[in-house]
Structure formats: structure tokens, C-alpha cells
Amino acid sequence: RVLVGTKVDETHANWVTAYNMLTGIRVSVSRTNAKIDRPLTDADFEAKQKSTFDIAGNELVPSAKYDFKFKDYAPWVFRHLRARFRLDPADYLMSLTGKYILSELGSPGKSGSFFYFSRDYKYIIKTIHHAEHKFLRKILKDYFKHVTENPNTLLSQFYGLHRVKMPYGKKIHFVVMNNLFPPHRDIHQTFDLKGSTIGRDYKEDDLDKNPRATLKDLNWLRRNRHLELGLQKKKLFLEQLQKDVRLLQRLQIMDYSLLVGIHDLQRGNEENLRDKTLRVFNPGGDNSREDPSSVLMRTPSKLENARKARELRQMVKSERPVPMGETSSRMPDELEHNQSRVGFVFNQDDGGFRATHEDNTPADEIYYLGVIDCLTHYGIIKKLENFWKGLSGDRDQISALPPHEYGERFINFISGITMSCEEAIRQCQERDAQ
Ligand code: ATP
Ligand code: CA
Ligand code: CA
């Protein structure tokens, strides 16, 4: 991981797409938020709302810079989900508003998905495949129920599911979700852990070039690391992880991972340029074409921001969709220190979960933890696998682990890394004695 990415401004290749995504979100979210709250119905899970944007606009849709079509899926369900995750509706819109709207990560994974950060780094927009989109709609009710019953779930928090289509362009599906990592803290090391060793190695030689790359299972093991949580925290963490994985197993999901971001309190925020610049995480690592100076932004005065925030709130209240041009291109100070994750177990220590020694004294790291990439249905993997097998002619080369086994292996690995050396040895001895 590197601190810099690409700011999406007018000169960026994906400017129009990003702009339309945000315009669509803003209009549809403020439309739903403007209505009086009500309980969900079954129909809400199936619902979709289509809007057509153009330069002229009409009584339902404000005029936009570009022509495009936008679809909002299950708007009421996501409104309720945002409330469950305790997002303030006005803050949500604020974050997804502005001129230098987003920064793009490009396509860090193998999947071809694009990642964008909201300018305050609270939210991530991830483009997803049509299959993932259909799958999320299918499991939405189960997901909603799970989140309701497990407010401290470690699973990705989905705040919106949308589709944008430009004239002659293809349909782009995307989700809005939580950025697991805090805007105000340097993350010194990141691991993406699946509990597998095959292909789970980031080339250590490349770390010189890219010291913040996302490391994998083998890198973790090589470092002899463990998640130090102490007894109480460990129990909380593993119990929640178990519950979350049970759901993923039941829904036939696999290929997810535990994302672990580590903030080293000794090192602090030495490299955090946050007040002057917009930071971008680059999990994929190759940042060579990006220029750090392109993300410099002016920090606005507190007064300016307070005024903008007030205006926005008023617009939201008065049921008027927030027009694009009127909103500030800058970070609203008023919201910067707004702790949106207060009250959640795994965000209790400065937005994360403080490392803790066996004797329950605090250690010098803060962990930021979550289960990500959890929209891959076993069926999709199987299809891909068959496709590759067909191409390579090698029937045995790739073998996807079924969801149940995937989950068990995942849990085993993660429980394993929460053990101290002494504990691991004790367990081994007990096993041998049996
Ligand atoms: P693949 O399917 O090849 O694994 P993908 O395109 O589905 O890739 P993800 O696995 O979802 O991508 O994410 C890729 C990387 O992006 C992660 O390893 C992590 O570094 C970063 N990332 C993803 N989601 C988040 C999040 N919610 N918060 C912070 N970082 C994230
Ligand atoms: Ca992944
Ligand atoms: Ca994926």
C-alpha cells in the first residue's frame, strides 16, 4: 500500500463515470431520505428505481452535466442499513459530494473491479460484476437480518447498490461500503488473509519499491506475527467472526478475506499528510504512474465549512436534491472529527481495536479489522473454474474449495493467529496427549 493514488478530476479518464455515480447517489439518496421513515416490507428488497439524467432536467430529476441513466436498488433497505450502521444521512451525502469528488485506486484486485474513495476517505465505491450484483440482491434479506442481529458484524458494510449507464456505454454496477481504514491514521502494514498458502505471497523483494503493499498469508507467517488481543477481546473477535462466517457458509460464499490494517502507535502519523493532501490507499501496489503532487488540495477555513455543512443539511431537510455544482469541493472540517463508528465493539479504540497483551495491558498497535470481498458465490467460482479448465485442458489444475470447507479453513487460520506462541504450544501438546 502506498499513500498516494489518483485524484479523479475533469482530466481523469473516469471523471464522467465517477461524476455520474455521485450525482446519481446524491439524487436518489436524498429522495429516499426526504420521505418519512417507515418499516420495511418484502417488496422493498426487490425494489429498484430508475432515473434518467440530462442537461434539461425535469420535476423529478435535477439537470445534470451529462446524459446518463441511474438505477437505485432497494433504496429503503439501504436507508435502513445506513441507520443500523449509524451513519448520519446528511454526513453521508456530504462525503459523497464535491468537485474533486473521489480518488481512484484503479483496479487493485484480479477481479477487474475499480475502487474509489470518497474525498473524506470514509467510504469506498467498488464496481462489481453483474453476477455479484445479482447475488447481493438475492441475499439482501439474509444480510439485513444478520446485520440487525449482529450490529458488530465484521462483514463489509453495504450502504448502497446502484447502476449507472452512459449513452453507448455498458452498465456499471457498484456498491458503496465502509472504508475499514481510518482517514486520520497511518496504516503501517496491511494484510489480506484467507487462510490459504497457495499464491498467498506478496514478493518481499517488491516491498522496497512499495512499502505499503497489501501483504498476504505467507508474509504474515514469515513475520511470525500474531493478532494480540488478550483474552476478552479475543473472545469478542472470534465469536463475531464465527457468526459472520456461518452466514457466509450458509449463503455459499467464498473467496473472502480478513483485512488487517495495523497502526503502529510508536510510529504514529509521521507520514500522514492528511491535512494538506488527499490520501489514497493502493492495495494493488503499482503506483508508479501516479503523481503525489496531483492530490494536493487547499484546506478550507472552519467557517466556510460550517456554512456549507449547514446549507447541505438544510437542503436535505427541505427535500430538495442537492445540486452538484453548489457543493463545496473541499473537506468539511466540521465533519472531520465526527466519529461515525462510536459504540461499535471493533471500532472502540480510535476507530479500531487496540492490540492487547495477555495480561490485558494495552499494546502499541491498533488493528483495523474486517471481512471483505464477500460477494463471491460458489457457483460463480465453479463456472470460472470450468472455463479455465476448458481453456487449459487440465482438469485438475484448479480446484475451488466448497464454501463450508473454505469457512472452516478461514476460521482455523484466524483463530490460529490470535494465539500466542505459548498458547499454540500448549494446544499442540494437548492434541498430542490425546
Ligand atoms: P479479487 O477478487 O482479485 O481479490 P477484488 O477486486 O474483489 O479482488 P477486494 O478483494 O475486494 O478486490 O479488495 C482488494 C483490496 O482492496 C484489498 O486487499 C484491500 O487492500 C482493499 N480493500 C478492499 N475493500 C476494502 C475496505 N472496505 N476498506 C479498506 N480497504 C479495502
Ligand atoms: Ca479479494
Ligand atoms: Ca473479488
Short mmCIF file of C-alpha atoms and ligand atoms in Angstrom, two decimals:
data_model
loop_
_atom_site.label_atom_id
_atom_site.label_comp_id
_atom_site.label_asym_id
_atom_site.label_seq_id
_atom_site.Cartn_x
_atom_site.Cartn_y
_atom_site.Cartn_z
CA ARG A 1 0.00 0.00 0.00
CA VAL A 2 1.16 3.44 -0.87
CA LEU A 3 -0.18 6.72 0.35
CA VAL A 4 -0.99 8.15 -2.99
CA GLY A 5 -3.47 7.45 -5.72
CA THR A 6 -5.16 9.29 -8.48
CA LYS A 7 -7.44 12.16 -7.85
CA VAL A 8 -10.44 11.99 -10.14
CA ASP A 9 -10.81 15.45 -11.64
CA GLU A 10 -12.01 16.72 -15.01
CA THR A 11 -8.89 15.46 -16.72
CA HIS A 12 -9.24 11.92 -15.45
CA ALA A 13 -10.38 9.20 -17.87
CA ASN A 14 -13.14 8.11 -15.50
CA TRP A 15 -14.25 11.57 -14.48
CA VAL A 16 -17.64 11.36 -16.20
CA THR A 17 -18.38 7.92 -14.78
CA ALA A 18 -17.39 8.98 -11.27
CA TYR A 19 -19.29 12.23 -11.55
CA ASN A 20 -22.41 10.42 -12.71
CA MET A 21 -22.11 7.83 -9.96
CA LEU A 22 -22.06 10.54 -7.33
CA THR A 23 -24.79 12.61 -8.92
CA GLY A 24 -26.98 9.52 -9.07
CA ILE A 25 -26.26 8.57 -5.47
CA ARG A 26 -26.91 12.07 -4.25
CA VAL A 27 -30.21 12.50 -6.01
CA SER A 28 -31.57 9.06 -5.21
CA VAL A 29 -30.38 9.01 -1.60
CA SER A 30 -31.75 12.44 -0.83
CA ARG A 31 -35.02 11.47 -2.49
CA THR A 32 -35.41 8.43 -0.23
CA ASN A 33 -34.16 10.25 2.87
CA ALA A 34 -36.65 13.06 2.34
CA LYS A 35 -39.56 10.74 2.97
CA ILE A 36 -40.88 9.92 6.41
CA ASP A 37 -39.34 6.74 7.73
CA ARG A 38 -41.41 3.57 7.74
CA PRO A 39 -40.84 -0.12 8.43
CA LEU A 40 -39.53 -2.27 5.59
CA THR A 41 -41.77 -4.51 3.56
CA ASP A 42 -40.85 -7.57 1.50
CA ALA A 43 -41.29 -5.52 -1.64
CA ASP A 44 -38.52 -3.15 -0.50
CA PHE A 45 -35.94 -5.88 -1.03
CA GLU A 46 -36.92 -6.28 -4.67
CA ALA A 47 -37.42 -2.62 -5.41
CA LYS A 48 -35.46 -0.63 -7.98
CA GLN A 49 -35.85 2.92 -9.07
CA LYS A 50 -34.71 4.24 -12.39
CA SER A 51 -33.83 7.87 -13.15
CA THR A 52 -32.84 9.47 -16.41
CA PHE A 53 -30.49 12.41 -16.14
CA ASP A 54 -29.93 15.01 -18.81
CA ILE A 55 -28.92 18.61 -19.25
CA ALA A 56 -32.50 19.83 -19.13
CA GLY A 57 -33.73 18.01 -16.02
CA ASN A 58 -37.39 17.71 -15.04
CA GLU A 59 -39.57 17.95 -11.96
CA LEU A 60 -38.21 14.66 -10.54
CA VAL A 61 -34.61 14.77 -11.61
CA PRO A 62 -32.44 17.89 -11.47
CA SER A 63 -30.44 18.82 -14.51
CA ALA A 64 -27.04 17.19 -14.77
CA LYS A 65 -23.87 17.88 -16.70
CA TYR A 66 -24.07 14.68 -18.68
CA ASP A 67 -26.71 12.32 -20.04
CA PHE A 68 -26.94 9.05 -18.16
CA LYS A 69 -29.31 6.55 -16.63
CA PHE A 70 -29.15 5.60 -12.98
CA LYS A 71 -30.71 2.76 -11.05
CA ASP A 72 -31.07 2.67 -7.31
CA TYR A 73 -31.64 -0.81 -5.86
CA ALA A 74 -33.62 -1.47 -2.70
CA PRO A 75 -33.34 2.19 -1.60
CA TRP A 76 -35.36 1.68 1.57
CA VAL A 77 -33.37 -1.33 2.65
CA PHE A 78 -30.13 0.59 2.29
CA ARG A 79 -31.57 3.57 4.10
CA HIS A 80 -32.32 1.24 6.98
CA LEU A 81 -28.89 -0.36 6.71
CA ARG A 82 -27.22 3.04 6.91
CA ALA A 83 -29.26 3.74 10.02
CA ARG A 84 -28.22 0.38 11.52
CA PHE A 85 -24.61 1.31 10.88
CA ARG A 86 -25.35 4.70 12.45
CA LEU A 87 -24.45 6.90 9.54
CA ASP A 88 -25.81 10.38 9.68
CA PRO A 89 -27.84 10.90 6.48
CA ALA A 90 -26.51 14.42 5.92
CA ASP A 91 -22.90 13.36 6.54
CA TYR A 92 -23.27 10.53 4.08
CA LEU A 93 -24.35 12.92 1.36
CA MET A 94 -21.67 15.40 2.32
CA SER A 95 -18.95 12.79 1.97
CA LEU A 96 -20.13 11.85 -1.48
CA THR A 97 -20.32 15.43 -2.64
CA GLY A 98 -17.94 17.85 -4.18
CA LYS A 99 -15.86 18.72 -7.13
CA TYR A 100 -12.70 16.73 -6.54
CA ILE A 101 -15.01 14.00 -5.63
CA LEU A 102 -13.08 10.86 -5.46
CA SER A 103 -9.74 9.27 -5.76
CA GLU A 104 -9.36 6.21 -7.84
CA LEU A 105 -7.44 3.16 -6.88
CA GLY A 106 -7.62 1.70 -10.30
CA SER A 107 -8.15 -1.98 -10.21
CA PRO A 108 -6.18 -3.44 -7.34
CA GLY A 109 -7.52 -6.99 -7.36
CA LYS A 110 -7.52 -9.58 -10.07
CA SER A 111 -11.24 -9.21 -10.47
CA GLY A 112 -11.09 -6.03 -12.53
CA SER A 113 -13.17 -4.06 -10.04
CA PHE A 114 -12.42 -0.37 -9.63
CA PHE A 115 -12.21 1.27 -6.24
CA TYR A 116 -12.92 4.90 -5.46
CA PHE A 117 -12.61 6.68 -2.14
CA SER A 118 -14.94 9.43 -1.09
CA ARG A 119 -12.88 12.56 -0.59
CA ASP A 120 -13.00 12.21 3.19
CA TYR A 121 -11.93 8.55 2.92
CA LYS A 122 -14.88 7.29 4.89
CA TYR A 123 -16.45 5.42 2.01
CA ILE A 124 -15.37 3.18 -0.81
CA ILE A 125 -17.20 2.74 -4.06
CA LYS A 126 -16.41 -0.59 -5.63
CA THR A 127 -17.58 -1.53 -9.09
CA ILE A 128 -18.83 -5.09 -9.07
CA HIS A 129 -19.63 -7.72 -11.65
CA HIS A 130 -23.18 -8.31 -12.73
CA ALA A 131 -23.08 -11.73 -11.05
CA GLU A 132 -22.05 -10.15 -7.74
CA HIS A 133 -24.76 -7.55 -8.13
CA LYS A 134 -27.44 -10.17 -8.73
CA PHE A 135 -26.09 -12.18 -5.82
CA LEU A 136 -26.18 -9.26 -3.38
CA ARG A 137 -29.80 -8.63 -4.30
CA LYS A 138 -30.57 -12.27 -3.74
CA ILE A 139 -29.01 -12.41 -0.28
CA LEU A 140 -30.02 -8.90 0.78
CA LYS A 141 -32.69 -10.11 3.16
CA ASP A 142 -30.32 -12.54 4.87
CA TYR A 143 -27.65 -9.85 5.05
CA PHE A 144 -30.09 -7.35 6.51
CA LYS A 145 -31.26 -9.81 9.13
CA HIS A 146 -27.69 -10.68 10.04
CA VAL A 147 -26.67 -7.06 10.42
CA THR A 148 -29.73 -6.37 12.54
CA GLU A 149 -28.93 -9.27 14.83
CA ASN A 150 -25.20 -8.57 14.78
CA PRO A 151 -24.59 -4.84 14.98
CA ASN A 152 -20.88 -5.56 15.43
CA THR A 153 -20.57 -7.72 12.37
CA LEU A 154 -17.11 -7.76 10.80
CA LEU A 155 -18.57 -8.18 7.32
CA SER A 156 -18.36 -5.35 4.79
CA GLN A 157 -21.00 -2.75 5.45
CA PHE A 158 -23.04 -2.08 2.36
CA TYR A 159 -24.62 1.35 2.20
CA GLY A 160 -25.97 1.39 -1.34
CA LEU A 161 -26.27 -0.67 -4.52
CA HIS A 162 -26.54 1.20 -7.79
CA ARG A 163 -26.08 1.04 -11.52
CA VAL A 164 -25.02 3.73 -13.91
CA LYS A 165 -25.26 3.67 -17.68
CA MET A 166 -23.92 6.27 -20.08
CA PRO A 167 -25.16 6.55 -23.66
CA TYR A 168 -23.48 3.79 -25.69
CA GLY A 169 -21.67 2.70 -22.56
CA LYS A 170 -22.06 -0.54 -20.71
CA LYS A 171 -23.90 -0.92 -17.46
CA ILE A 172 -21.69 -0.36 -14.44
CA HIS A 173 -22.82 -1.86 -11.15
CA PHE A 174 -21.35 -0.63 -7.90
CA VAL A 175 -21.68 -0.72 -4.13
CA VAL A 176 -20.90 1.92 -1.55
CA MET A 177 -19.26 0.47 1.54
CA ASN A 178 -17.17 1.34 4.58
CA ASN A 179 -13.50 2.05 4.30
CA LEU A 180 -12.10 -0.17 7.03
CA PHE A 181 -9.17 2.13 7.50
CA PRO A 182 -9.47 5.47 9.25
CA PRO A 183 -8.83 8.73 7.45
CA HIS A 184 -6.84 10.14 10.34
CA ARG A 185 -4.36 7.35 11.00
CA ASP A 186 -1.46 5.97 9.02
CA ILE A 187 -1.79 2.29 8.37
CA HIS A 188 1.73 0.95 8.57
CA GLN A 189 1.01 -2.57 7.45
CA THR A 190 -1.88 -4.27 5.72
CA PHE A 191 -2.61 -7.95 5.41
CA ASP A 192 -5.27 -9.64 3.34
CA LEU A 193 -5.69 -13.09 4.89
CA LYS A 194 -7.62 -16.07 3.55
CA GLY A 195 -6.14 -18.98 5.43
CA SER A 196 -4.60 -20.45 2.33
CA THR A 197 -0.96 -20.56 1.31
CA ILE A 198 -1.33 -21.18 -2.41
CA GLY A 199 -0.49 -17.99 -4.23
CA ARG A 200 -0.82 -16.09 -0.97
CA ASP A 201 2.56 -14.42 -1.03
CA TYR A 202 3.50 -10.85 -1.80
CA LYS A 203 7.03 -10.81 -3.17
CA GLU A 204 9.12 -9.48 -0.31
CA ASP A 205 11.63 -8.02 -2.77
CA ASP A 206 8.96 -5.68 -4.07
CA LEU A 207 8.42 -4.22 -0.62
CA ASP A 208 11.31 -1.79 -1.11
CA LYS A 209 9.52 -0.23 -4.03
CA ASN A 210 6.17 -0.36 -2.36
CA PRO A 211 6.50 -0.46 1.44
CA ARG A 212 2.75 -0.22 1.99
CA ALA A 213 1.72 -3.09 -0.25
CA THR A 214 -1.03 -5.38 0.96
CA LEU A 215 0.67 -8.48 2.27
CA LYS A 216 -0.79 -11.96 2.35
CA ASP A 217 -0.93 -15.13 4.40
CA LEU A 218 2.63 -16.30 3.78
CA ASN A 219 4.04 -12.87 4.53
CA TRP A 220 2.16 -12.93 7.81
CA LEU A 221 3.50 -16.34 8.76
CA ARG A 222 7.03 -15.40 7.73
CA ARG A 223 6.90 -12.45 10.11
CA ASN A 224 5.88 -14.66 12.98
CA ARG A 225 3.15 -12.23 13.73
CA HIS A 226 0.06 -12.79 15.78
CA LEU A 227 -3.04 -10.80 16.48
CA GLU A 228 -2.53 -9.78 20.08
CA LEU A 229 -5.93 -9.28 21.61
CA GLY A 230 -5.78 -10.58 25.16
CA LEU A 231 -8.48 -12.91 26.45
CA GLN A 232 -11.54 -10.69 26.45
CA LYS A 233 -11.03 -9.01 23.12
CA LYS A 234 -10.04 -12.25 21.50
CA LYS A 235 -13.28 -13.84 22.65
CA LEU A 236 -15.34 -10.97 21.26
CA PHE A 237 -13.49 -11.04 17.99
CA LEU A 238 -13.56 -14.80 17.39
CA GLU A 239 -17.20 -15.14 18.41
CA GLN A 240 -18.27 -12.47 15.97
CA LEU A 241 -16.07 -13.89 13.24
CA GLN A 242 -17.64 -17.31 13.75
CA LYS A 243 -21.14 -15.91 13.41
CA ASP A 244 -20.21 -13.99 10.30
CA VAL A 245 -18.54 -16.98 8.70
CA ARG A 246 -21.54 -19.19 9.48
CA LEU A 247 -23.65 -16.82 7.42
CA LEU A 248 -21.16 -16.84 4.55
CA GLN A 249 -21.09 -20.62 4.63
CA ARG A 250 -24.85 -20.86 4.61
CA LEU A 251 -25.07 -18.46 1.67
CA GLN A 252 -22.42 -20.47 -0.21
CA ILE A 253 -19.96 -17.63 -0.27
CA MET A 254 -16.20 -18.00 -0.56
CA ASP A 255 -13.01 -16.23 -1.51
CA TYR A 256 -13.47 -13.57 1.16
CA SER A 257 -10.60 -12.45 3.36
CA LEU A 258 -9.84 -10.80 6.66
CA LEU A 259 -8.34 -7.41 6.02
CA VAL A 260 -5.99 -6.36 8.83
CA GLY A 261 -4.66 -2.82 8.94
CA ILE A 262 -2.07 -2.13 11.60
CA HIS A 263 -1.34 1.28 13.02
CA ASP A 264 1.88 1.39 15.00
CA LEU A 265 1.43 3.86 17.83
CA GLN A 266 5.20 4.23 18.24
CA ARG A 267 5.50 5.48 14.70
CA GLY A 268 2.30 7.47 14.90
CA ASN A 269 1.23 9.57 11.97
CA GLU A 270 4.63 10.59 10.72
CA GLU A 271 3.69 10.02 7.12
CA ASN A 272 0.14 11.20 7.32
CA LEU A 273 -0.21 14.21 5.08
CA ARG A 274 -3.88 14.28 5.72
CA ASP A 275 -4.40 17.97 6.45
CA LYS A 276 -2.76 19.10 3.29
CA THR A 277 -3.43 16.31 0.90
CA LEU A 278 -5.90 13.74 -0.05
CA ARG A 279 -4.60 10.28 0.70
CA VAL A 280 -5.22 7.21 -1.33
CA PHE A 281 -4.67 3.63 -0.35
CA ASN A 282 -3.37 1.48 -3.09
CA PRO A 283 -3.84 -2.13 -2.20
CA GLY A 284 -2.67 -3.32 -5.59
CA GLY A 285 0.61 -1.63 -5.13
CA ASP A 286 1.63 -0.38 -8.53
CA ASN A 287 1.53 3.32 -8.17
CA SER A 288 4.31 4.18 -10.49
CA ARG A 289 2.22 6.26 -12.85
CA GLU A 290 0.75 8.37 -10.11
CA ASP A 291 2.00 11.70 -9.06
CA PRO A 292 1.71 12.65 -5.39
CA SER A 293 1.55 16.33 -6.16
CA SER A 294 -1.66 15.81 -8.09
CA VAL A 295 -3.58 15.26 -4.91
CA LEU A 296 -2.72 18.49 -3.16
CA MET A 297 -5.71 20.43 -2.03
CA ARG A 298 -6.29 23.59 -0.12
CA THR A 299 -7.70 23.21 3.34
CA PRO A 300 -10.75 25.42 3.73
CA SER A 301 -11.45 27.53 6.76
CA LYS A 302 -13.65 26.20 9.54
CA LEU A 303 -16.14 28.93 8.88
CA GLU A 304 -16.52 28.11 5.21
CA ASN A 305 -17.08 24.50 6.06
CA ALA A 306 -19.60 25.11 8.78
CA ARG A 307 -21.60 27.21 6.37
CA LYS A 308 -21.51 24.56 3.65
CA ALA A 309 -22.48 21.86 6.09
CA ARG A 310 -25.41 23.91 7.30
CA GLU A 311 -26.58 24.57 3.76
CA LEU A 312 -26.40 20.93 2.90
CA ARG A 313 -28.32 19.86 5.95
CA GLN A 314 -30.97 22.36 5.11
CA MET A 315 -31.27 21.08 1.57
CA VAL A 316 -31.59 17.55 2.80
CA LYS A 317 -34.27 18.61 5.24
CA SER A 318 -36.16 20.63 2.70
CA GLU A 319 -36.36 17.58 0.44
CA ARG A 320 -34.51 19.34 -2.33
CA PRO A 321 -31.98 17.13 -4.08
CA VAL A 322 -28.52 18.55 -3.57
CA PRO A 323 -27.30 20.05 -6.80
CA MET A 324 -23.81 19.12 -7.83
CA GLY A 325 -22.33 22.47 -8.64
CA GLU A 326 -23.34 24.13 -5.42
CA THR A 327 -21.47 21.87 -3.12
CA SER A 328 -18.01 22.51 -1.94
CA SER A 329 -15.03 20.79 -3.46
CA ARG A 330 -13.35 20.68 -0.11
CA MET A 331 -13.28 18.71 3.02
CA PRO A 332 -15.76 19.98 5.55
CA ASP A 333 -13.84 20.41 8.79
CA GLU A 334 -16.99 20.20 10.80
CA LEU A 335 -17.33 16.57 9.88
CA GLU A 336 -13.71 15.57 10.06
CA HIS A 337 -13.71 14.68 13.69
CA ASN A 338 -17.18 13.35 13.63
CA GLN A 339 -16.75 9.82 14.95
CA SER A 340 -19.27 7.82 12.98
CA ARG A 341 -18.19 4.49 14.43
CA VAL A 342 -18.78 5.26 18.09
CA GLY A 343 -20.34 2.42 20.02
CA PHE A 344 -19.15 -0.43 17.81
CA VAL A 345 -17.01 -3.04 19.53
CA PHE A 346 -14.32 -3.34 16.89
CA ASN A 347 -14.06 0.42 16.46
CA GLN A 348 -13.83 1.28 20.15
CA ASP A 349 -10.19 2.38 20.14
CA ASP A 350 -9.75 5.34 17.87
CA GLY A 351 -11.91 3.72 15.23
CA GLY A 352 -10.15 0.36 15.53
CA PHE A 353 -9.37 -2.37 18.03
CA ARG A 354 -6.33 -1.81 20.20
CA ALA A 355 -3.84 -4.63 20.46
CA THR A 356 -3.77 -6.03 23.98
CA HIS A 357 -1.28 -8.23 25.82
CA GLU A 358 -2.19 -11.50 27.50
CA ASP A 359 -2.24 -9.72 30.87
CA ASN A 360 -4.81 -7.30 29.46
CA THR A 361 -2.48 -4.30 29.27
CA PRO A 362 -2.63 -2.28 26.07
CA ALA A 363 -0.03 -2.91 23.37
CA ASP A 364 1.39 -0.42 20.90
CA GLU A 365 -0.76 -1.17 17.89
CA ILE A 366 -4.28 -0.50 16.73
CA TYR A 367 -5.88 -3.06 14.45
CA TYR A 368 -8.46 -2.20 11.84
CA LEU A 369 -10.27 -5.40 11.00
CA GLY A 370 -12.99 -6.59 8.68
CA VAL A 371 -14.09 -9.34 6.33
CA ILE A 372 -14.04 -8.09 2.76
CA ASP A 373 -14.84 -9.28 -0.75
CA CYS A 374 -17.79 -11.33 0.43
CA LEU A 375 -19.96 -11.39 -2.70
CA THR A 376 -18.44 -14.37 -4.47
CA HIS A 377 -20.93 -17.18 -4.72
CA TYR A 378 -19.59 -20.70 -5.06
CA GLY A 379 -21.49 -21.06 -8.33
CA ILE A 380 -19.51 -18.22 -9.90
CA ILE A 381 -16.19 -19.76 -8.93
CA LYS A 382 -17.23 -23.12 -10.26
CA LYS A 383 -18.18 -21.57 -13.57
CA LEU A 384 -14.90 -19.71 -13.84
CA GLU A 385 -13.01 -22.82 -12.94
CA ASN A 386 -14.69 -24.83 -15.63
CA PHE A 387 -13.97 -22.06 -18.07
CA TRP A 388 -10.27 -22.15 -17.26
CA LYS A 389 -10.16 -25.89 -17.27
CA GLY A 390 -11.76 -25.81 -20.69
CA LEU A 391 -9.07 -23.44 -21.88
CA SER A 392 -6.08 -25.17 -20.37
CA GLY A 393 -7.34 -28.67 -20.87
CA ASP A 394 -6.11 -29.51 -17.41
CA ARG A 395 -8.96 -30.85 -15.34
CA ASP A 396 -7.19 -30.96 -12.00
CA GLN A 397 -5.25 -27.77 -12.04
CA ILE A 398 -7.70 -25.53 -10.27
CA SER A 399 -9.89 -26.68 -7.51
CA ALA A 400 -12.15 -24.34 -5.64
CA LEU A 401 -12.78 -25.27 -2.05
CA PRO A 402 -16.51 -25.58 -1.29
CA PRO A 403 -17.91 -22.84 0.97
CA HIS A 404 -18.14 -24.94 4.09
CA GLU A 405 -14.51 -26.04 3.94
CA TYR A 406 -13.43 -22.57 2.92
CA GLY A 407 -15.05 -21.14 6.03
CA GLU A 408 -13.57 -23.78 8.33
CA ARG A 409 -10.09 -23.22 6.96
CA PHE A 410 -10.56 -19.45 7.30
CA ILE A 411 -11.72 -19.67 10.93
CA ASN A 412 -8.92 -22.09 11.80
CA PHE A 413 -6.30 -19.85 10.36
CA ILE A 414 -7.59 -16.70 12.00
CA SER A 415 -8.05 -18.40 15.39
CA GLY A 416 -4.53 -19.71 14.98
CA ILE A 417 -3.01 -16.29 14.51
CA THR A 418 -4.74 -14.91 17.60
CA MET A 419 -2.82 -17.41 19.71
CA SER A 420 0.38 -16.52 21.47
CA CYS A 421 3.32 -18.88 20.98
CA GLU A 422 2.82 -20.33 24.45
CA GLU A 423 -0.83 -20.94 23.75
CA ALA A 424 -0.11 -22.60 20.43
CA ILE A 425 2.45 -24.89 22.04
CA ARG A 426 0.01 -25.74 24.82
CA GLN A 427 -2.66 -26.63 22.27
CA CYS A 428 -0.25 -28.81 20.33
CA GLN A 429 0.77 -30.63 23.49
CA GLU A 430 -2.83 -31.19 24.45
CA ARG A 431 -3.58 -32.54 20.99
CA ASP A 432 -0.56 -34.85 21.12
CA ALA A 433 -1.57 -36.12 24.54
CA GLN A 434 -4.96 -37.21 23.26
P1 ATP B 1 -10.00 -10.15 -6.01
O1 ATP B 1 -11.34 -10.74 -6.31
O2 ATP B 1 -8.96 -10.37 -7.06
O3 ATP B 1 -9.49 -10.50 -4.63
P2 ATP B 1 -11.39 -7.58 -5.78
O4 ATP B 1 -11.38 -6.65 -6.93
O5 ATP B 1 -12.66 -8.31 -5.49
O6 ATP B 1 -10.16 -8.56 -5.96
P3 ATP B 1 -11.09 -6.93 -2.97
O7 ATP B 1 -10.53 -8.27 -2.58
O8 ATP B 1 -12.46 -6.59 -2.51
O9 ATP B 1 -10.95 -6.70 -4.54
O10 ATP B 1 -10.12 -5.78 -2.44
C1 ATP B 1 -8.80 -5.64 -2.92
C2 ATP B 1 -8.00 -4.83 -1.94
O11 ATP B 1 -8.59 -3.53 -1.77
C3 ATP B 1 -7.94 -5.42 -0.53
O12 ATP B 1 -6.89 -6.35 -0.37
C4 ATP B 1 -7.73 -4.19 0.32
O13 ATP B 1 -6.36 -3.84 0.36
C5 ATP B 1 -8.52 -3.11 -0.41
N1 ATP B 1 -9.87 -3.00 0.16
C6 ATP B 1 -10.96 -3.66 -0.26
N2 ATP B 1 -12.05 -3.37 0.49
C7 ATP B 1 -11.62 -2.50 1.43
C8 ATP B 1 -12.26 -1.82 2.53
N3 ATP B 1 -13.56 -1.99 2.80
N4 ATP B 1 -11.52 -0.99 3.28
C9 ATP B 1 -10.21 -0.81 3.02
N5 ATP B 1 -9.55 -1.42 2.02
C10 ATP B 1 -10.23 -2.26 1.22
CA CA B 2 -10.20 -10.42 -2.61
CA CA B 3 -13.43 -10.43 -5.56
#
